[in-house]
Short mmCIF file of C-alpha atoms and ligand atoms in Angstrom, two decimals:
data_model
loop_
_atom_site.label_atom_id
_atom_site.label_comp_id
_atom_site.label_asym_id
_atom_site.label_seq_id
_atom_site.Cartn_x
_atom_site.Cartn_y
_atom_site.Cartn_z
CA UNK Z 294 90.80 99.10 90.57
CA UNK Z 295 92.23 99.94 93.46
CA UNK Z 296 91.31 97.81 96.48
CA UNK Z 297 91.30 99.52 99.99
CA UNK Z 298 93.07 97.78 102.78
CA UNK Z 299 92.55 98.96 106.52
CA UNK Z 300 94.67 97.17 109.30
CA UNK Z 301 93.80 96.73 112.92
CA UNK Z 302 95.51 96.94 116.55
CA UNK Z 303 98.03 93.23 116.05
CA UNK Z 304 98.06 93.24 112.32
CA UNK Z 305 101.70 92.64 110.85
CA UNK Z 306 103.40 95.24 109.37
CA UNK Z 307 104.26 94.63 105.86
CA UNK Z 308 105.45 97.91 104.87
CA UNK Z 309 107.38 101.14 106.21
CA UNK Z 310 105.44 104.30 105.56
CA UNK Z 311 103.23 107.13 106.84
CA UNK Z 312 99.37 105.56 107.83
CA UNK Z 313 96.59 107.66 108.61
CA UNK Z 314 94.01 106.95 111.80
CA UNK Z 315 90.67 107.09 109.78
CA UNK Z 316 88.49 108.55 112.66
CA UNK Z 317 90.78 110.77 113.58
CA UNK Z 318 93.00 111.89 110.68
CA UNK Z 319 96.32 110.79 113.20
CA UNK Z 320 98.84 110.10 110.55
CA UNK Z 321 101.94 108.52 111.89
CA UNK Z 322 104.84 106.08 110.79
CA UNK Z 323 105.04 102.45 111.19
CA UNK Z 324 107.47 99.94 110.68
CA UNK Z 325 107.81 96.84 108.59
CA UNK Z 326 108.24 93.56 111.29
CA UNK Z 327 106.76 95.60 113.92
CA UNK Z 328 102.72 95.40 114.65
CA UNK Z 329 99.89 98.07 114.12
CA UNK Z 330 99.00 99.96 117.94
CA UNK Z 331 96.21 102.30 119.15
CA UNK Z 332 96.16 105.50 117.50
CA UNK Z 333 98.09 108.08 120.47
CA UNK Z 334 95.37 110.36 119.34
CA UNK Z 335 92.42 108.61 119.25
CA UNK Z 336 92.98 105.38 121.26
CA UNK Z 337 91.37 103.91 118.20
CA UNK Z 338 90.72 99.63 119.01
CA UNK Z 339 90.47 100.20 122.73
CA UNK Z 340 86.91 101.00 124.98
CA UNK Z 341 88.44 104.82 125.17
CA UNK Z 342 88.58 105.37 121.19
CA UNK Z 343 85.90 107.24 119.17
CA UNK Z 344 82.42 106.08 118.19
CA UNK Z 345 82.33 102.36 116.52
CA UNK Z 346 86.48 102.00 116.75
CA UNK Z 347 86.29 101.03 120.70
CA UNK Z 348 86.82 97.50 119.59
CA UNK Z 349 90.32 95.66 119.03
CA UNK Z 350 89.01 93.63 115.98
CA UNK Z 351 88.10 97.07 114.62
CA UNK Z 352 90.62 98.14 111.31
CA UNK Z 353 90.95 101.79 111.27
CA UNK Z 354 95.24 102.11 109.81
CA UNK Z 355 95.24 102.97 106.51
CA UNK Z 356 98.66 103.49 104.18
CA UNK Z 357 98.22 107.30 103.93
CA UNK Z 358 99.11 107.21 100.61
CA UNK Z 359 96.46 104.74 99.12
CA UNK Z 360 94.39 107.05 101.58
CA UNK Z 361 94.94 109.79 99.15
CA UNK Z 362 94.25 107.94 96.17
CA UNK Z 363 91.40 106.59 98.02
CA UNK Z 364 90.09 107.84 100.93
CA UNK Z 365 87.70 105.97 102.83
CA UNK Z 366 85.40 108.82 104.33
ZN1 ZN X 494 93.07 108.19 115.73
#
């Protein structure tokens, strides 16, 4: 069973790949040692990001491709 992980804004990277914004469909690359941002699209985890992701504690990255396996919405 796969288990779904979704990061937020501050989270750790633990692996390079490809994530996807899940309001937004933004798919971009991060990199292992660095953190998870905003989504440039979106502004996902800030007061200017879409409906129910304005808040920083809110996890919207997901590794795009357990997001295909997956996908959340
Ligand atoms: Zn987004």
């Amino acid at each position: 069973m796969t288990k779904t992980r979704l990061f937020k804004i501050g989270d750790p990277i633990l692996k390079t790949g490809m994530y996807i914004c899940v309001p937004c469909g933004f798919v971009t690359e991060f990199f292992e040692g660095e953190t998870f941002s905003t989504c440039e699209a979106c502004l996902a985890g800030t007061p200017d990001g879409p409906y129910d992701f304005q808040n920083v504690e809110d996890e919207f990255w997901q590794l795009y491709d357990d997001y295909l396996e997956n996908p959340t919405f």
